[in-house]
CSV table of C-alpha atoms in Angstrom, one decimal:
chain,number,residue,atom,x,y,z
A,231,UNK,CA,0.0,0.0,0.0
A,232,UNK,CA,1.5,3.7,-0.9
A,233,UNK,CA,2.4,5.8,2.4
A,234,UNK,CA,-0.1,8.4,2.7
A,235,UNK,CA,0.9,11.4,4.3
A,236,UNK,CA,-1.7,14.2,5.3
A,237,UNK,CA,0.2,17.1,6.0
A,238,UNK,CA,-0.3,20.5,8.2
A,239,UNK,CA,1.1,22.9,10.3
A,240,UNK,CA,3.8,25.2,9.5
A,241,UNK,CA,6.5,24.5,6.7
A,242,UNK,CA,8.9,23.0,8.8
A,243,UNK,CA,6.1,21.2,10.7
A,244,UNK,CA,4.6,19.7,7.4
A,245,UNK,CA,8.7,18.7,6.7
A,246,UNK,CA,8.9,17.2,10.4
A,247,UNK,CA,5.9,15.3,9.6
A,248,UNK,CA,7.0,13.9,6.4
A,249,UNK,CA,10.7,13.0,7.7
A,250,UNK,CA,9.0,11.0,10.6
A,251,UNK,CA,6.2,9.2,9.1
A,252,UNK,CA,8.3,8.3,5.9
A,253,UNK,CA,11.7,7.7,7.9
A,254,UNK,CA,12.2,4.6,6.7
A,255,UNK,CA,11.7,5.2,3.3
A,256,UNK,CA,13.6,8.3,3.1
A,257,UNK,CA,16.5,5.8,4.6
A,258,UNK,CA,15.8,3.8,1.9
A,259,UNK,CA,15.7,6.3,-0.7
A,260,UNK,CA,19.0,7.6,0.3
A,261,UNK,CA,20.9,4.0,-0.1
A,262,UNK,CA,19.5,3.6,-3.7
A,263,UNK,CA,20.3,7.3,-4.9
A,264,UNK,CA,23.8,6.9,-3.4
A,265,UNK,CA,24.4,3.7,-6.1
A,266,UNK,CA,22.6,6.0,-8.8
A,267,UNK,CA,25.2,8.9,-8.1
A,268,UNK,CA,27.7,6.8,-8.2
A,269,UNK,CA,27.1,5.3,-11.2
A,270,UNK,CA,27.0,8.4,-13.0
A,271,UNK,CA,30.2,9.2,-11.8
A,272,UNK,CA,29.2,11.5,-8.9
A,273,UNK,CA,31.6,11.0,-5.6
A,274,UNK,CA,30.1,11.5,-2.3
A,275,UNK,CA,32.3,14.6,-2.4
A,276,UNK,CA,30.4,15.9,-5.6
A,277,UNK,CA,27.2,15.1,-4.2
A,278,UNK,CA,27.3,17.2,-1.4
A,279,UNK,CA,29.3,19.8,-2.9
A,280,UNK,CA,26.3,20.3,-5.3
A,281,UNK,CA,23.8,19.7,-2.3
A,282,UNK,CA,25.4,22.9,-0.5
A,283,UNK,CA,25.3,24.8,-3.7
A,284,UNK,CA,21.6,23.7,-4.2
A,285,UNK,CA,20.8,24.5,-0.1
A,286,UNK,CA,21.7,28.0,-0.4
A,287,UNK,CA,19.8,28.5,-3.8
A,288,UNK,CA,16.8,26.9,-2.0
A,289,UNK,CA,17.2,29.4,0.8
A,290,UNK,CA,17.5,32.4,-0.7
A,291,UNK,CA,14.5,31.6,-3.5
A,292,UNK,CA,12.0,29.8,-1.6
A,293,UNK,CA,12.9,30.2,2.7
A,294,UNK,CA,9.7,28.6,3.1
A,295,UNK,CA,10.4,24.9,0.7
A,296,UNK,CA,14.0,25.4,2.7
A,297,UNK,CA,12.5,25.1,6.3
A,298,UNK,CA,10.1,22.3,4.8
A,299,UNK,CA,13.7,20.8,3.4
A,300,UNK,CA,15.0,21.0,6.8
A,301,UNK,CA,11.6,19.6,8.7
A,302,UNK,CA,11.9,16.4,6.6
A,303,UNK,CA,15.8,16.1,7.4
A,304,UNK,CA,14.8,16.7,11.1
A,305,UNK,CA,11.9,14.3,11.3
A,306,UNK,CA,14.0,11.2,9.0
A,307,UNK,CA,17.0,12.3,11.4
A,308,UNK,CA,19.4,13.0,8.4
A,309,UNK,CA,21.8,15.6,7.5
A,310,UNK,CA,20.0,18.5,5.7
A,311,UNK,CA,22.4,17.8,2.9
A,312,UNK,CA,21.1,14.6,2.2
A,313,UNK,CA,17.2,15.4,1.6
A,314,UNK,CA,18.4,18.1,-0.2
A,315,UNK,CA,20.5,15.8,-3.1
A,316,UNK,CA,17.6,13.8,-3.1
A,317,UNK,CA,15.2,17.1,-4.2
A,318,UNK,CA,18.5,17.5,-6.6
A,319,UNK,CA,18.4,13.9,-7.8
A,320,UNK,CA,18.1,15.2,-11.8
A,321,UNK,CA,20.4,17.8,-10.9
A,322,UNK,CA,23.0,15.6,-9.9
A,323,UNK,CA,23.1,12.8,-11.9
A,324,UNK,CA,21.7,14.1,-14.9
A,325,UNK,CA,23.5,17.4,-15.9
A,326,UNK,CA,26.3,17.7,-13.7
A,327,UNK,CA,30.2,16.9,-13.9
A,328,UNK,CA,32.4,15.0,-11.4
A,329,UNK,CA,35.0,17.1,-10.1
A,330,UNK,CA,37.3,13.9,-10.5
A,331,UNK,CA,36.6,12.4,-13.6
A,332,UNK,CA,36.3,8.3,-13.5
A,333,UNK,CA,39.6,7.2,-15.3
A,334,UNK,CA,36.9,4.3,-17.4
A,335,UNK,CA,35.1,7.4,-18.8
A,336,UNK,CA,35.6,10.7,-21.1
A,337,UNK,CA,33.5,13.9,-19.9
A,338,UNK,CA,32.5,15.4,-23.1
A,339,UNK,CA,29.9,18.2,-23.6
A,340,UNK,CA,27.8,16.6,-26.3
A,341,UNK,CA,28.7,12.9,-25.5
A,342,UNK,CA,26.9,10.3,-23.4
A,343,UNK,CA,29.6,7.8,-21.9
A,344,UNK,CA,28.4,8.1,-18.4
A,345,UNK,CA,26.1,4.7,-17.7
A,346,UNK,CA,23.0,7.0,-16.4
A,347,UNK,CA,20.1,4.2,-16.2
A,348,UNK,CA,17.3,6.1,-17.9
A,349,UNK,CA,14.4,7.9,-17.2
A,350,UNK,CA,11.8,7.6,-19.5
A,351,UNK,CA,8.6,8.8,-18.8
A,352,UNK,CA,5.1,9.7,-21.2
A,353,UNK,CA,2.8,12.2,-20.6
A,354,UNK,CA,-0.4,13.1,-22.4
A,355,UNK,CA,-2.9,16.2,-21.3
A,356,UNK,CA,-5.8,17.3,-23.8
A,357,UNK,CA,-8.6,20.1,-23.6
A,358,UNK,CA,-12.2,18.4,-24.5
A,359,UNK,CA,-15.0,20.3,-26.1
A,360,UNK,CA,-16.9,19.7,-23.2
A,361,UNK,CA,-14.9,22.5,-21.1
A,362,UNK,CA,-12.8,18.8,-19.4
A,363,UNK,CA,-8.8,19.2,-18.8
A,364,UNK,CA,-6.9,15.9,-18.7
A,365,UNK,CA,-3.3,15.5,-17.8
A,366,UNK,CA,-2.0,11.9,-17.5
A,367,UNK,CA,1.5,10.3,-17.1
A,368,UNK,CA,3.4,7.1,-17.0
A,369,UNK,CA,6.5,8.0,-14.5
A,370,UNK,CA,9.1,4.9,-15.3
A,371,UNK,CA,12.1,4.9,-12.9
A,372,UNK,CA,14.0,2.6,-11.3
A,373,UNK,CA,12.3,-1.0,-9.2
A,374,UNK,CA,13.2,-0.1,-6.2
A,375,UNK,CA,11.8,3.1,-5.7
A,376,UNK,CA,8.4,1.4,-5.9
A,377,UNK,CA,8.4,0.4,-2.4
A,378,UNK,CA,9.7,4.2,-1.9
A,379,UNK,CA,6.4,5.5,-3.3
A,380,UNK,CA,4.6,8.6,-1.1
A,381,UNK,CA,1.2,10.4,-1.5
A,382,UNK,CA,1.5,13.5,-0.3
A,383,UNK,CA,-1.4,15.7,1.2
A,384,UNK,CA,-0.4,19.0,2.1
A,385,UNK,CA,-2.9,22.1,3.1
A,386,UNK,CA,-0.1,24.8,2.7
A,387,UNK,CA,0.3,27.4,5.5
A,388,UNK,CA,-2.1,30.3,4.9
A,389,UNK,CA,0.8,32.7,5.5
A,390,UNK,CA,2.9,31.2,2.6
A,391,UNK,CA,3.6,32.1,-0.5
A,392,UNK,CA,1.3,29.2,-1.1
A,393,UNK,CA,-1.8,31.3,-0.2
A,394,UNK,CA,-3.2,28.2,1.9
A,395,UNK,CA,-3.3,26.3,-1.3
A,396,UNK,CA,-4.2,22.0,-1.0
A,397,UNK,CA,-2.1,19.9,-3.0
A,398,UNK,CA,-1.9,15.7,-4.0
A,399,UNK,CA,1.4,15.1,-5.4
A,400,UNK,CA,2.6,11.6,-6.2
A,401,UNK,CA,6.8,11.5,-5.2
A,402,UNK,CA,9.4,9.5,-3.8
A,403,UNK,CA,9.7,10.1,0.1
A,404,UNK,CA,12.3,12.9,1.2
A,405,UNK,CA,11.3,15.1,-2.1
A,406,UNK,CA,8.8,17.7,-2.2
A,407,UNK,CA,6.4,17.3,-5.2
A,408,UNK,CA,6.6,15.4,-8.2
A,409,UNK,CA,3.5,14.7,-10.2
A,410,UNK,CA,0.2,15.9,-9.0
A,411,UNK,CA,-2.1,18.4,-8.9
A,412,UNK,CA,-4.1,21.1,-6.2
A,413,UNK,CA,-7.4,22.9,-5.3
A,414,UNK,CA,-6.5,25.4,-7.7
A,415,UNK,CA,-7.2,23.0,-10.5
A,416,UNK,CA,-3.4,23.0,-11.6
A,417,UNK,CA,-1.8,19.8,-12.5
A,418,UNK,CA,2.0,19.1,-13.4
A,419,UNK,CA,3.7,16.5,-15.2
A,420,UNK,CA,7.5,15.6,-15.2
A,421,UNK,CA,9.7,14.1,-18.4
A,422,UNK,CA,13.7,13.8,-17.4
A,423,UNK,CA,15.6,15.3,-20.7
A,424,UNK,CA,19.1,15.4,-20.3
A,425,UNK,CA,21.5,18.2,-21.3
A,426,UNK,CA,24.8,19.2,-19.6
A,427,UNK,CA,24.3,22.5,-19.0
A,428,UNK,CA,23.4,23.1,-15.3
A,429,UNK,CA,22.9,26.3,-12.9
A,430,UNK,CA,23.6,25.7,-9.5
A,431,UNK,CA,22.0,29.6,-9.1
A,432,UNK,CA,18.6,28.3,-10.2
A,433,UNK,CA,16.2,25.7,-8.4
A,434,UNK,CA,16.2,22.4,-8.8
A,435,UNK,CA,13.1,20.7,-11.4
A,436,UNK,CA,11.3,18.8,-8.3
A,437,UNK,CA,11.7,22.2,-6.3
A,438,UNK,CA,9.7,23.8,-9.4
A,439,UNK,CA,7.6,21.1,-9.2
A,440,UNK,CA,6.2,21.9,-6.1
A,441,UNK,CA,6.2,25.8,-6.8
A,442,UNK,CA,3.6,25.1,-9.8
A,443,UNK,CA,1.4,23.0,-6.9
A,444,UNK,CA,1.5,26.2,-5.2
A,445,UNK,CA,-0.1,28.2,-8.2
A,446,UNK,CA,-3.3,29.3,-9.1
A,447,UNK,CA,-3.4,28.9,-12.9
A,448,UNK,CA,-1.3,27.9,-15.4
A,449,UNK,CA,-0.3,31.4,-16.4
A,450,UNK,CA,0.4,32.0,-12.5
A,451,UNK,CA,2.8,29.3,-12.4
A,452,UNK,CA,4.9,30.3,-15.4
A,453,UNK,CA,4.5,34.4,-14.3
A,454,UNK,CA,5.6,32.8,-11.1
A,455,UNK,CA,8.9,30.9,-11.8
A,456,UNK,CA,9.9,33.5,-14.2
A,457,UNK,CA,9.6,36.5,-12.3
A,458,UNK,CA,9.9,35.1,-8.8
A,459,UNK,CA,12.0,32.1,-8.2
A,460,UNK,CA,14.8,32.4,-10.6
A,461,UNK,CA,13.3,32.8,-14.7
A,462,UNK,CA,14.6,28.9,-15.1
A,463,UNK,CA,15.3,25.9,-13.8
A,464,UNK,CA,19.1,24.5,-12.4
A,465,UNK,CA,18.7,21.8,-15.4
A,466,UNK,CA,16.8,20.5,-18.3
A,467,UNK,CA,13.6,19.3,-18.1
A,468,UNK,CA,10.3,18.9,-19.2
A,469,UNK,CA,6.2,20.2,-17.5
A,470,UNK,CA,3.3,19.3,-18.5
A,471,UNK,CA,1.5,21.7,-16.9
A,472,UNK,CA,-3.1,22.4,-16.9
A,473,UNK,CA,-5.6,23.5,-15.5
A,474,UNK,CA,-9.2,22.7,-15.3
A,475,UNK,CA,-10.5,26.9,-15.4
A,476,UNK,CA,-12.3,28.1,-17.8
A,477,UNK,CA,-12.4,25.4,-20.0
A,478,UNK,CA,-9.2,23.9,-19.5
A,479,UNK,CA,-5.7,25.2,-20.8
A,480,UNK,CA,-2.3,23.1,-21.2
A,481,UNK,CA,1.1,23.8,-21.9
A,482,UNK,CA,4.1,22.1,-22.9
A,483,UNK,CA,7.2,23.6,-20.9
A,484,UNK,CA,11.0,22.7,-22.4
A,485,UNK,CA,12.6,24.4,-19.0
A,486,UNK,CA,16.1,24.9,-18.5
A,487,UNK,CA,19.0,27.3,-17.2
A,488,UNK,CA,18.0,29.6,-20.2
A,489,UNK,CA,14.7,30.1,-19.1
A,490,UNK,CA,10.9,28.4,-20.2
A,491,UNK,CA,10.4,27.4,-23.9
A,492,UNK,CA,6.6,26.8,-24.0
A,493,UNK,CA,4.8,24.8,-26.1
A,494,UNK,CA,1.2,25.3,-26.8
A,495,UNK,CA,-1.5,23.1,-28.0
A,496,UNK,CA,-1.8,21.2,-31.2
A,497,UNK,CA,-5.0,21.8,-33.3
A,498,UNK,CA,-6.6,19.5,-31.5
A,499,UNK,CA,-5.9,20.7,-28.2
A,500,UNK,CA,-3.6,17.7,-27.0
A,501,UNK,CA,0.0,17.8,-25.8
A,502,UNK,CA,2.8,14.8,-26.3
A,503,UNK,CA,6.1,14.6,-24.7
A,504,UNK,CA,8.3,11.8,-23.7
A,505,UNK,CA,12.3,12.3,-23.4
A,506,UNK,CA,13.4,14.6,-26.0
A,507,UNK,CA,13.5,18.0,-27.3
A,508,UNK,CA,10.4,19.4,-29.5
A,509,UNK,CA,10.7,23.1,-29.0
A,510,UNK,CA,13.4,24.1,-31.8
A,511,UNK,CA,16.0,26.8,-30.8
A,512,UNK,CA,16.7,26.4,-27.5
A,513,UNK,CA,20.0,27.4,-26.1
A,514,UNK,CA,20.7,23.5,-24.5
A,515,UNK,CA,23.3,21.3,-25.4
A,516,UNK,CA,21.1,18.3,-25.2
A,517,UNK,CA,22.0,14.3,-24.6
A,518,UNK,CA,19.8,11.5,-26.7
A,519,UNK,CA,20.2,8.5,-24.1
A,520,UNK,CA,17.0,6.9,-24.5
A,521,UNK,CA,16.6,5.6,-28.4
A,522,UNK,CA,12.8,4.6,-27.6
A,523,UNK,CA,11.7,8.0,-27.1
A,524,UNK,CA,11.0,8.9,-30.3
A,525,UNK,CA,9.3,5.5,-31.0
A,526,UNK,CA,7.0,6.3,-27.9
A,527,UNK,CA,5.9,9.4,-29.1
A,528,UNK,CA,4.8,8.2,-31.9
A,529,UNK,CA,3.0,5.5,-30.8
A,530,UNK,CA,1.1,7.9,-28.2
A,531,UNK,CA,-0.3,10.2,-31.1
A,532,UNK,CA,-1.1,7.1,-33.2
A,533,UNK,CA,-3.0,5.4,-30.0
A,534,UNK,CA,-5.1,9.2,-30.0
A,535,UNK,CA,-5.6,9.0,-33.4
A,536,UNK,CA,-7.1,5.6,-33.8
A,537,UNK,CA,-9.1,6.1,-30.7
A,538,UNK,CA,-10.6,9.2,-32.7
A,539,UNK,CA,-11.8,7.4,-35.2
A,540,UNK,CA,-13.7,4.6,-33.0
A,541,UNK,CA,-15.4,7.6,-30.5
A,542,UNK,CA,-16.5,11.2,-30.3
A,543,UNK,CA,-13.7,12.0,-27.4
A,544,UNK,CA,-16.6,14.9,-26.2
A,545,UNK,CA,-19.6,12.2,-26.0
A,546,UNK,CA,-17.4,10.1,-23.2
A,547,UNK,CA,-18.7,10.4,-19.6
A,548,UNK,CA,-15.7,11.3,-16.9
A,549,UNK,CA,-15.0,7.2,-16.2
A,550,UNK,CA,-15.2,6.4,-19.8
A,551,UNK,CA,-12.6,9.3,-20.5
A,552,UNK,CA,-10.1,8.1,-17.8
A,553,UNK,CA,-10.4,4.3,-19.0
A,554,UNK,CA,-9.8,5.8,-22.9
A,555,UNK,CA,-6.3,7.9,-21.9
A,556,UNK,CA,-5.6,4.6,-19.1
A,557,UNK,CA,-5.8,2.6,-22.9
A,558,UNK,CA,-3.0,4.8,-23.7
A,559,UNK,CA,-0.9,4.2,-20.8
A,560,UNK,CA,-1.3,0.7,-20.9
A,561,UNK,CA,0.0,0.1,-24.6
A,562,UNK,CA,2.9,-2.2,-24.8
A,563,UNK,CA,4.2,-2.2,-28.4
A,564,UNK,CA,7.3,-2.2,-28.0
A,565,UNK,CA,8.0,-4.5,-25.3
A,566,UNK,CA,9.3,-3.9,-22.6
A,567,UNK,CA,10.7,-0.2,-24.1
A,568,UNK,CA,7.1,0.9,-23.9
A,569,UNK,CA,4.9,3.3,-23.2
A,570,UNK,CA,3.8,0.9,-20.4
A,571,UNK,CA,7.1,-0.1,-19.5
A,572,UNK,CA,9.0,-3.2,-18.0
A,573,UNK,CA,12.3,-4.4,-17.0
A,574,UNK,CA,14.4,-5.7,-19.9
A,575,UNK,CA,16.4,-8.2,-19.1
A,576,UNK,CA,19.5,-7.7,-22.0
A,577,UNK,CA,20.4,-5.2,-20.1
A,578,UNK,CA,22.6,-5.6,-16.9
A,579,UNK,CA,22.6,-4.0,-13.6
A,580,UNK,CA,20.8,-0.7,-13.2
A,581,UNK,CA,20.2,0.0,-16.8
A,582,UNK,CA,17.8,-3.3,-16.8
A,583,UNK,CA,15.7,-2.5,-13.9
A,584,UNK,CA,13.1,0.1,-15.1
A,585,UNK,CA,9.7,0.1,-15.3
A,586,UNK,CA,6.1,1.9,-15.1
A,587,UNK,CA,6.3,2.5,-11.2
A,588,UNK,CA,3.3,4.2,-11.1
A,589,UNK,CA,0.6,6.1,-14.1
A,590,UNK,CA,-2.0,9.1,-13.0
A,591,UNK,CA,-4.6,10.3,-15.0
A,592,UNK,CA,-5.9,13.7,-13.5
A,593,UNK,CA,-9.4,15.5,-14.5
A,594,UNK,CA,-8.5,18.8,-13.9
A,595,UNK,CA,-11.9,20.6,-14.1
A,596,UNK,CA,-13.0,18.1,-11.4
A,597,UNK,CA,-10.1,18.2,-9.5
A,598,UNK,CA,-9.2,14.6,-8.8
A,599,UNK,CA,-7.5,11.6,-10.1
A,600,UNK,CA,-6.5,7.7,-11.1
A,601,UNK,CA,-3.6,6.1,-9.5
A,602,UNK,CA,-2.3,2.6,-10.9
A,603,UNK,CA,1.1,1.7,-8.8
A,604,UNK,CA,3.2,-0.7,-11.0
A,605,UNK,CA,2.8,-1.1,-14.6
A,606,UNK,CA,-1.0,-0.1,-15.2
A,607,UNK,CA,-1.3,-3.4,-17.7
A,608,UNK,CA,-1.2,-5.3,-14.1
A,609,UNK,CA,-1.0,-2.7,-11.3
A,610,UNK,CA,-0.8,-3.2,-7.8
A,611,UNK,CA,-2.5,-1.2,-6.4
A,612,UNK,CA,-5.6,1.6,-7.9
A,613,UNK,CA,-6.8,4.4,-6.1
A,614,UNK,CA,-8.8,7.7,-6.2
A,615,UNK,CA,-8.0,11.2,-5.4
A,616,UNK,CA,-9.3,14.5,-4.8
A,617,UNK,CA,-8.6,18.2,-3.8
C-alpha cells in the first residue's frame, strides 16, 4: 500500500511530519540514490558539494520549501544535505560533472559515456469540447523506488507564498512534489531530458515542481517561476503543466538554465512529450540517451488517433474518459521499451531494472485523479483522489 501522508502545520512542521512518518523510506531512498550517483560518476564529495550549492539557492529563493527541506531532514534524522540531493536527484546525476573524472570514462559536452540508467517517462494532457482538462503520465524509474512511493497531502500554511493552497502530489519520500495536482485546479507532469548545462544559481526541477502546486493557474505558475523564483530551472527538463479553469488550458514547458520554452497546444488541443527535445531553438546542449523515445511518441499520437476514429472523445462520460487515456498508458508495443514499461532483461545492472512504477490520470476541471502503482497493464494497487 502507498504511504499516505496528510500534512499540516507550518512548513517546517509539514517537513517534520514527512521525515518522521516516511523515515524509513527516506533511509531507503538515500541508499538507492547513493548507487545512482555513483554510477553516473558523482563521488560523495560531488554530491554534497552540489547539495550545499543547491541549499543555499533553496534558501534564498523559496525560505519557506528550505524550512520544509529541513523539517523532513529533522523528522528522518538525516543531514539536511542529504534530503536536499535527493530534491536534486536530476540535478546531480543528470546534468552535472564530477570534479574527479572516472579514469573508465571521457566527460565530453555533447557525448553520453556516463552509464546514467534512464528515465523515461510519457505524458499526455488534452482540452475536451466539453470544457474537461486531462493531464496523464506514466513516471518509469528505477524498481526499487516502488516500495519508496509517497502520496503527499499538504494544506499549505495560509501565510505562505502558497496562499493556503491544498495539493496531492505523487513523489518519492524525502522530495517535495513530483506529479500531482491542487485545489486550484493545476496539475504538473515531469519528463527527465538530459543536457549538460546546469545552474547551480537556479532551483532544482522537483523544487519547481512543487512551486507550480503552489499556483493558481497555469499562467500564474509560469509568471511565477519566471519573475519570482529564478526565470529557469538548475537543469533540463520537461512540465506538462493544466488546468481545469475556464475550459481547461495546457502547456508544454521545455525548462532549462536559459529560461521556459513553452509549447502550446496542437490543433486538437492535446500535448505529447516523452524524453526529448520538440521546441526548436533552444540554447541546450542536449543528450539523446533513450533511443525509444522517439518511437514512444509516436505511438502515443497514433493510439489518440485511432481512438478518434472509434469515439466522439466529447460524448465520453468522466470514467469512460479516464479508461480511454488509461488505454494509452497501458499500450505495450514495444515491449518492454514501452509506453507501459518493464524491465528488460539484456540489459545488466541498473540500466535493466526500469519500469512503469506508477501512471495518473488527472481530471482537472473536477479536481481529482486515477492512481495505478506498478505497470497499469497489471497494477498493484488503484486508487482515487481529490482536492
Amino acid at each position: 500500500m502507498v504511504n499516505i501522508l496528510h500534512l499540516t502545520g507550518t512548513s517546517y512542521d509539514i517537513g517534520f511530519k514527512h521525515g518522521t512518518l516516511a523515515r524509513s523510506q527516506i533511509h531507503s531512498c538515500l541508499v538507492n540514490y547513493a548507487t545512482y550517483f555513483a554510477n553516473a560518476g558523482m563521488s560523495p564529495g560531488d554530491v554534497k558539494d552540489l547539495a550545499s550549492a543547491f541549499s543555499s539557492t533553496i534558501q534564498k529563493l523559496t525560505p519557506h520549501l528550505h524550512d520544509e527541506l529541513r523539517g523532513i531532514a529533522d523528522g528522518a534524522n538525516v543531514p539536511l544535505f542529504d534530503i536536499v540531493a535527493l530534491n536534486a536527484r536530476s540535478e546531480i546525476a543528470l546534468a552535472a560533472k564530477p570534479a574527479s573524472s572516472r579514469p573508465d570514462i571521457e566527460y565530453e559536452d555533447d557525448v553520453d559515456d556516463v552509464p546514467i540508467p534512464p528515465d523515461g517517462c510519457t505524458t499526455f494532457a488534452e482540452t475536451t469540447a466539453d470544457g474537461a482538462q486531462w493531464l496523464a503520465q506514466n513516471w518509469d524509474w528505477q524498481t526499487s523506488q516502488l516500495a519508496n512511493l509517497v502520496l503527499l497531502e499538504i494544506e499549505t500554511p495560509v501565510g505562505s507564498p502558497a496562499h493556503g493552497i491544498k495539493l496531492k502530489t505523487m513523489t518519492e519520500a524525502g522530495l517535495l512534489a513530483k506529479i500531482g495536482f491542487n485545489s486550484e485546479k493545476v496539475g504538473v507532469c515531469l519528463n527527465a531530458l538530459r543536457a549538460t548545462d546546469l545552474d547551480t544559481d537556479k532551483l532544482p526541477l522537483h523544487v519547481l515542481l512543487r512551486l507550480v502546486l503552489e499556483s493558481e493557474s497555469v499562467a500564474d505558475a509560469r509568471r511565477r517561476i519566471s519573475a519570482d523564483f529564478g526565470g529557469g530551472a538548475a537543469c533540463f527538463g520537461h512540465f506538462g503543466v493544466a488546468d481545469g479553469k475556464e475550459g481547461g488550458h495546457a502547456e508544454s514547458w521545455e525548462i532549462g538554465p536559459y529560461g521556459i520554452g513553452v509549447i502550446e497546444r496542437d490543433q486538437h488541443r492535446r500535448l505529447y512529450h516523452t524524453n526529448h527535445a520538440l521546441k526548436d531553438g533552444l540554447r541546450i546542449r542536449e543528450v539523446i540517451w533513450l533511443e525509444d523515445t522517439t518511437e514512444r511518441l509516436a505511438r502515443l499520437k497514433e493510439l489518440v488517433e485511432a481512438g478518434d476514429k472509434k469515439n466522439e472523445v466529447a460524448g465520453l462520460s468522466v470514467a469512460q474518459q479516464k479508461d480511454r487515456i488509461f488505454a494509452f498508458l497501458k499500450d505495450e508495443d514495444n515491449y518492454p521499451n514501452s509506453i507501459c514499461r518493464t524491465n528488460d532483461v539484456s540489459r545488466s545492472g541498473l540500466l535493466g531494472e526500469m519500469q512503469t512504477v506508477f501512471s495518473i490520470v488527472m481530471d482537472l476541471k473536477d479536481a481529482k485523479a486515477w492512481v495505478a502503482i506498478g505497470r497499469p497493464k497489471h497494477p498493484l494497487e488503484e486508487f482515487e483522489v481529490a482536492c
